[in-house]
Short mmCIF file of C-alpha atoms in Angstrom, two decimals:
data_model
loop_
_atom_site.label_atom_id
_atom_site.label_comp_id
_atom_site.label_asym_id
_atom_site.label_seq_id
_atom_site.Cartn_x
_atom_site.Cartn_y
_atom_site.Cartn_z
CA UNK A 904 -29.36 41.01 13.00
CA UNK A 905 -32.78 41.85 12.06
CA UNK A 906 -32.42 45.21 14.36
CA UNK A 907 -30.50 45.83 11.67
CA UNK A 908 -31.89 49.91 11.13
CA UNK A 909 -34.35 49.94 14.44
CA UNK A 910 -32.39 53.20 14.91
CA UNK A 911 -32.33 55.88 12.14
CA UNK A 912 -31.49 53.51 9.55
CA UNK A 913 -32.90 52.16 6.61
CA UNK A 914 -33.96 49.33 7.53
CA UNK A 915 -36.02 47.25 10.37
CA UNK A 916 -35.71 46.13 13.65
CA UNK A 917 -34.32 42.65 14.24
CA UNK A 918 -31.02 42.06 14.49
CA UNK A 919 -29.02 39.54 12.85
CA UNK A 920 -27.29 39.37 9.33
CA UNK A 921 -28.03 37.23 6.31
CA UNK A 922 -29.59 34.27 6.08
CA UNK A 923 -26.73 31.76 7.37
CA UNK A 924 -25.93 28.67 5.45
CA UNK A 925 -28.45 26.94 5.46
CA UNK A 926 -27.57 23.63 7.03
CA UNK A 927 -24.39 25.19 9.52
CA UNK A 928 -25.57 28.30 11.44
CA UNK A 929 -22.14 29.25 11.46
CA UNK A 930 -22.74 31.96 8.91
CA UNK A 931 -25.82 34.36 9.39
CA UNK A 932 -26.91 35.92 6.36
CA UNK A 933 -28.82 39.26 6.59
CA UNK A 934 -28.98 40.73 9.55
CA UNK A 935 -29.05 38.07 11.48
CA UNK A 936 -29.65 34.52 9.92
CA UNK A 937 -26.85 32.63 10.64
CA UNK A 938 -28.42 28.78 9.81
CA UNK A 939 -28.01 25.54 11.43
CA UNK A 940 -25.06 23.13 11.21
CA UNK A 941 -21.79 22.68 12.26
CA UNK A 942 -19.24 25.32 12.46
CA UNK A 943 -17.01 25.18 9.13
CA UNK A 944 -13.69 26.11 9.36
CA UNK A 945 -13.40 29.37 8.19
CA UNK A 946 -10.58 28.47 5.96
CA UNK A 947 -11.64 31.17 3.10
CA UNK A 948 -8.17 32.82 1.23
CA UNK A 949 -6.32 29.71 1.58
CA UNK A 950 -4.37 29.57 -2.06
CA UNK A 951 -1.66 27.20 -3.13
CA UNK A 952 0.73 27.21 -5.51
CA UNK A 953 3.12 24.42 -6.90
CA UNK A 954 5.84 24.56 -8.71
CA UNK A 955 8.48 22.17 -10.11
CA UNK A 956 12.49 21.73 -11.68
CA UNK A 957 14.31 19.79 -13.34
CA UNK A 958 18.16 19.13 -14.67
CA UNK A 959 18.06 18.92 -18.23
CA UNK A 960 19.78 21.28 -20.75
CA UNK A 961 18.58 24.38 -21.97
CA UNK A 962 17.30 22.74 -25.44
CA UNK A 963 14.51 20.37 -23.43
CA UNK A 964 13.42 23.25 -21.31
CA UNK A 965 12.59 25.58 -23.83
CA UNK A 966 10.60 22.60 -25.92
CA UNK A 967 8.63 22.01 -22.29
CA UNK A 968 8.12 25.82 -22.23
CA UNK A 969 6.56 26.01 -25.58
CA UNK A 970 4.46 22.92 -25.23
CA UNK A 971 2.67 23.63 -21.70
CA UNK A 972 -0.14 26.47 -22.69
CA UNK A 973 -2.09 26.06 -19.39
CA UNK A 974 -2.63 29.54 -17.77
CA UNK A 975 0.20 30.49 -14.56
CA UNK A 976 -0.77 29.40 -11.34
CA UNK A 977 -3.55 32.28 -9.51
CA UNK A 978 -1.58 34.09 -6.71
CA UNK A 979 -2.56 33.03 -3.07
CA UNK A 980 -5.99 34.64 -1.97
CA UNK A 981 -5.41 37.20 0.93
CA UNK A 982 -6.09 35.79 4.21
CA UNK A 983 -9.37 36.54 6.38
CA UNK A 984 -8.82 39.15 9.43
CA UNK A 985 -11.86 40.30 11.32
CA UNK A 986 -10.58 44.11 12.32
CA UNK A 987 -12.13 47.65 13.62
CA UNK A 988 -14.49 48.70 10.57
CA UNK A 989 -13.44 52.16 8.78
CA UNK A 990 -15.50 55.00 7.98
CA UNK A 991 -14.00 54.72 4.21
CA UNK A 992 -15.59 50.55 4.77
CA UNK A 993 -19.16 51.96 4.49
CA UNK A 994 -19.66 51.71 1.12
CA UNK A 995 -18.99 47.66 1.03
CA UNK A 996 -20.56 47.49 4.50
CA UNK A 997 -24.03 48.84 2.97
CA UNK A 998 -23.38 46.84 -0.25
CA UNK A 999 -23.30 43.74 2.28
CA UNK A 1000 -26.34 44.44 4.20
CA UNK A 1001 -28.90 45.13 1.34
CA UNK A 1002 -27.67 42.22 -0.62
CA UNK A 1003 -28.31 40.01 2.34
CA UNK A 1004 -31.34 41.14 3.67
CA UNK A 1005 -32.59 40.90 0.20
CA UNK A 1006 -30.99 37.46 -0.52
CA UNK A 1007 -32.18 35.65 2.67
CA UNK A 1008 -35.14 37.65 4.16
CA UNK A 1009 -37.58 37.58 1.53
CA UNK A 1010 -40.27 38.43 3.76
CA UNK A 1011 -39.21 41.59 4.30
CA UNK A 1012 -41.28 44.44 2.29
CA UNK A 1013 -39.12 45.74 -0.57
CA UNK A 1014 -35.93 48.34 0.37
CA UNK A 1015 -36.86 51.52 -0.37
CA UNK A 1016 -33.47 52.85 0.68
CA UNK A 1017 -31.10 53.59 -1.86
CA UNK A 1018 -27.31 52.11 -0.97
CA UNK A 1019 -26.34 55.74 -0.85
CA UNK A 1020 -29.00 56.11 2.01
CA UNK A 1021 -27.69 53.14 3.68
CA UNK A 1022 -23.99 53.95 3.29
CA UNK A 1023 -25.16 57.42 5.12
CA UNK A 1024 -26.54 55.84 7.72
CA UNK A 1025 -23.88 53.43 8.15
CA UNK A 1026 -20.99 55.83 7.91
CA UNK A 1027 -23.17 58.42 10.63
CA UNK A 1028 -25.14 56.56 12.38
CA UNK A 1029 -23.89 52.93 13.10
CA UNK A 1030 -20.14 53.14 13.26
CA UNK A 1031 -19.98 56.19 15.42
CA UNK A 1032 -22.67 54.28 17.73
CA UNK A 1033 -21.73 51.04 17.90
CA UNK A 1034 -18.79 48.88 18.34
CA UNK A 1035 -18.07 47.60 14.85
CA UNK A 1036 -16.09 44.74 12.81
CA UNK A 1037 -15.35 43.65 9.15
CA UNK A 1038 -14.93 40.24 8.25
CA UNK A 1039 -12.15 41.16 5.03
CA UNK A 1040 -9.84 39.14 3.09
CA UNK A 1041 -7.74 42.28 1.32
CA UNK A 1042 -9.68 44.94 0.37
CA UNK A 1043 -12.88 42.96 -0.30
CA UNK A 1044 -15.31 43.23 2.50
CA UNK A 1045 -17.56 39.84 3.71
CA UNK A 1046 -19.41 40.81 6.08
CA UNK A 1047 -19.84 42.82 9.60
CA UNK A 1048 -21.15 43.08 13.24
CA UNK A 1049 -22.26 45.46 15.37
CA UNK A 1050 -22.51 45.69 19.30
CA UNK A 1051 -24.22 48.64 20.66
CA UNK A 1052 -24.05 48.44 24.44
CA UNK A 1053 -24.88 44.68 24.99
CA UNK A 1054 -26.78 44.43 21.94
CA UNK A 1055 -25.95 42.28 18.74
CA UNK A 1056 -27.29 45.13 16.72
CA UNK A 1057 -26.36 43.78 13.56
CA UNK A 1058 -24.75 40.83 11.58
CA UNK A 1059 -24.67 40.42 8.34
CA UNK A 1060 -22.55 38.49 5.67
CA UNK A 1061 -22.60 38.26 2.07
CA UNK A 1062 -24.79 35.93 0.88
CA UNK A 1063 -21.87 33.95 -1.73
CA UNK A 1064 -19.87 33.49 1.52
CA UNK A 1065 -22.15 32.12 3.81
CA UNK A 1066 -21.42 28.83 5.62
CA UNK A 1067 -17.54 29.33 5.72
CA UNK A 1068 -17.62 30.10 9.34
CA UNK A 1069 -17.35 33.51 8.83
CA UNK A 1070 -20.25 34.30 10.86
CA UNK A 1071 -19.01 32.24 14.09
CA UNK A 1072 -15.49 34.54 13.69
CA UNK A 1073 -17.84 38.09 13.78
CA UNK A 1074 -19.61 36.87 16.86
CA UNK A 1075 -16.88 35.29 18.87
CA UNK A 1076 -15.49 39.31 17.88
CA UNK A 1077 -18.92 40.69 19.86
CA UNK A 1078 -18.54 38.22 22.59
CA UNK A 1079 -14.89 39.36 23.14
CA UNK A 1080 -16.10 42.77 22.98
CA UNK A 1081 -18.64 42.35 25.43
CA UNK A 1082 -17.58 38.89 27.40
CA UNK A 1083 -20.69 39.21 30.03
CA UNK A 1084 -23.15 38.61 27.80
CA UNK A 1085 -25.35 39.83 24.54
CA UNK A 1086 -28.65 40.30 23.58
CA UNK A 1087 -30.33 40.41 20.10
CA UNK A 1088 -33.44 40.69 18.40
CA UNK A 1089 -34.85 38.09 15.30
CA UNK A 1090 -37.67 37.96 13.92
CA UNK A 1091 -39.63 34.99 14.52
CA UNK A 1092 -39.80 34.04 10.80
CA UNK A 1093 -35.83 34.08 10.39
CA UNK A 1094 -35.35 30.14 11.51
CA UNK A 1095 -31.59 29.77 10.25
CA UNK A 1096 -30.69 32.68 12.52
CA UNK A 1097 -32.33 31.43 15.30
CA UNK A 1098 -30.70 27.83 14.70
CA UNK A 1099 -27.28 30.20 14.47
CA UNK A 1100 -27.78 31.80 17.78
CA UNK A 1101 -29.56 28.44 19.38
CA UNK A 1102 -25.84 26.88 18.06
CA UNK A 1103 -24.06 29.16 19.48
CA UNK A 1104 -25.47 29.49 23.30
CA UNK A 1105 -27.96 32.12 22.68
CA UNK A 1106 -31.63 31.23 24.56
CA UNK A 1107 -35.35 33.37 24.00
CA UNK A 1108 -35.56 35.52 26.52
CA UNK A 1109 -38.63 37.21 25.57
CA UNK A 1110 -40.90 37.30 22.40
CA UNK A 1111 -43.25 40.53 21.00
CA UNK A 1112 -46.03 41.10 18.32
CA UNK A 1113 -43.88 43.34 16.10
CA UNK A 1114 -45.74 46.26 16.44
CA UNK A 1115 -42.61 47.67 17.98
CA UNK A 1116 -40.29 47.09 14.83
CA UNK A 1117 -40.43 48.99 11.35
CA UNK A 1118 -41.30 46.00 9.85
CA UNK A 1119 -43.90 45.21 12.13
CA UNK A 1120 -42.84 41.31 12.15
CA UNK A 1121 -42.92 39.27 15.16
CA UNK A 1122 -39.79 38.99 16.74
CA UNK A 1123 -37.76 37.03 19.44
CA UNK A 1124 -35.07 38.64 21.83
CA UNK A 1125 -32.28 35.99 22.25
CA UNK A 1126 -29.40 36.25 25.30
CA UNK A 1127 -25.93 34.47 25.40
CA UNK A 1128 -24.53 34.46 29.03
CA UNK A 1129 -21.37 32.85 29.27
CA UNK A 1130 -21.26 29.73 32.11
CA UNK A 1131 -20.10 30.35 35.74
CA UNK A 1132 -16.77 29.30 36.26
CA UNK A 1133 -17.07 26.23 38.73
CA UNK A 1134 -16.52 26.83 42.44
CA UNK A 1135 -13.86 25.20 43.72
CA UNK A 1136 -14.36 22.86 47.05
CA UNK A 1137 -13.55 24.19 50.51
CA UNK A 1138 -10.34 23.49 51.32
CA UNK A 1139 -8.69 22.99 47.53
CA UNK A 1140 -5.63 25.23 47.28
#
């Protein structure tokens, strides 16, 4: 989320990821921006493959053989897991979060951390800190979250994959991870991640001038509680 760096890390202080597809919040970009919509199916590394036989004698299959030139069928895509992020994942983790703070907050003042600056902090600072998952179909990595106490610290995806629902898998992950509740922070300016988190349950709980955030943007704090069970009458069994 746009807290994405508060800490020691390169970066600012609002949580939430990359701008989300714009039009379904399901998928936050940069730090935190999920965007408004509905909540795709996150059907991403689906693949298909057809093939077909027939009965006739050797001589007409070779003659089909040598007059079909299209190109062999792709293999399946690897499917999506969300899983426990790896030290050896900062590299791609980094990669992610620069592309999609650049890609969807343009507002932000230019990076002036390097990705091997942001891969340090990553790999030292934010995965021994906070509680963190990959979204990754094989060894490609989409996107991530991080929870740090009750805090959506970070979410970001990468900005080709956003509005697959890839963003609404990482934060059902933090919500599992913390199931009483989360906070976040997003700056005020990031509307598709507030219309993400306003999707998804998530309510202002307080608003501040900036000055406390590197960027010094003003930003919202945002708080999912899950509903009270209902009580059950007096007297049901």
């Amino acid at each position: 989320m746009d807290n994405a760096g508060s800490q020691a890390g390169p970066g600012t202080g609002t949580a939430t990821g990359s701008a989300p597809d714009t039009g379904t919040p399901d998928d936050p970009g940069p730090g935190s921006d999920p965007g408004s919509g509905l909540d795709p199916d996150s059907g991403i590394g689906t693949g298909t493959g057809t093939g077909t036989g027939t009965n006739v004698t050797p001589k007409v299959n070779m003659s089909m053989n040598m007059n079909t030139g299209g190109p062999p069928a792709a293999a399946p895509a690897p499917p999506l897991a969300i899983r426990l992020a790896l030290p050896v994942d900062a590299p791609a983790i980094a990669a992610v979060h620069l592309a999609s703070r650049q890609v969807t907050m343009p507002y932000l003042p230019p990076q002036r951390r390097t990705h091997a600056e942001v891969t340090r902090w990553i790999r030292e600072i934010v995965l021994p800190q906070c509680h963190t998952v990959v979204a990754a179909r094989g060894a490609e990595i989409l996107g991530y979250a991080s929870v740090r106490g009750e805090l959506l610290d970070q979410l970001y995806l990468r900005p080709d994959v956003r509005r697959a629902g890839i963003g609404s898998l990482l934060l059902a992950a933090a919500r599992r991870h913390r199931p009483a509740g989360l906070s976040l922070h997003v700056f005020q300016l990031n509307t598709e991640a507030r219309a993400f988190y306003a999707h998804h349950g998530f309510r202002v709980v307080a608003t501040d001038d900036g000055s406390a955030n590197m960027e010094n943007l003003p930003q919202l704090t945002l708080r999912w509680t899950p509903a009270a069970a209902p009580v059950p009458p007096r007297g049901t069994p």
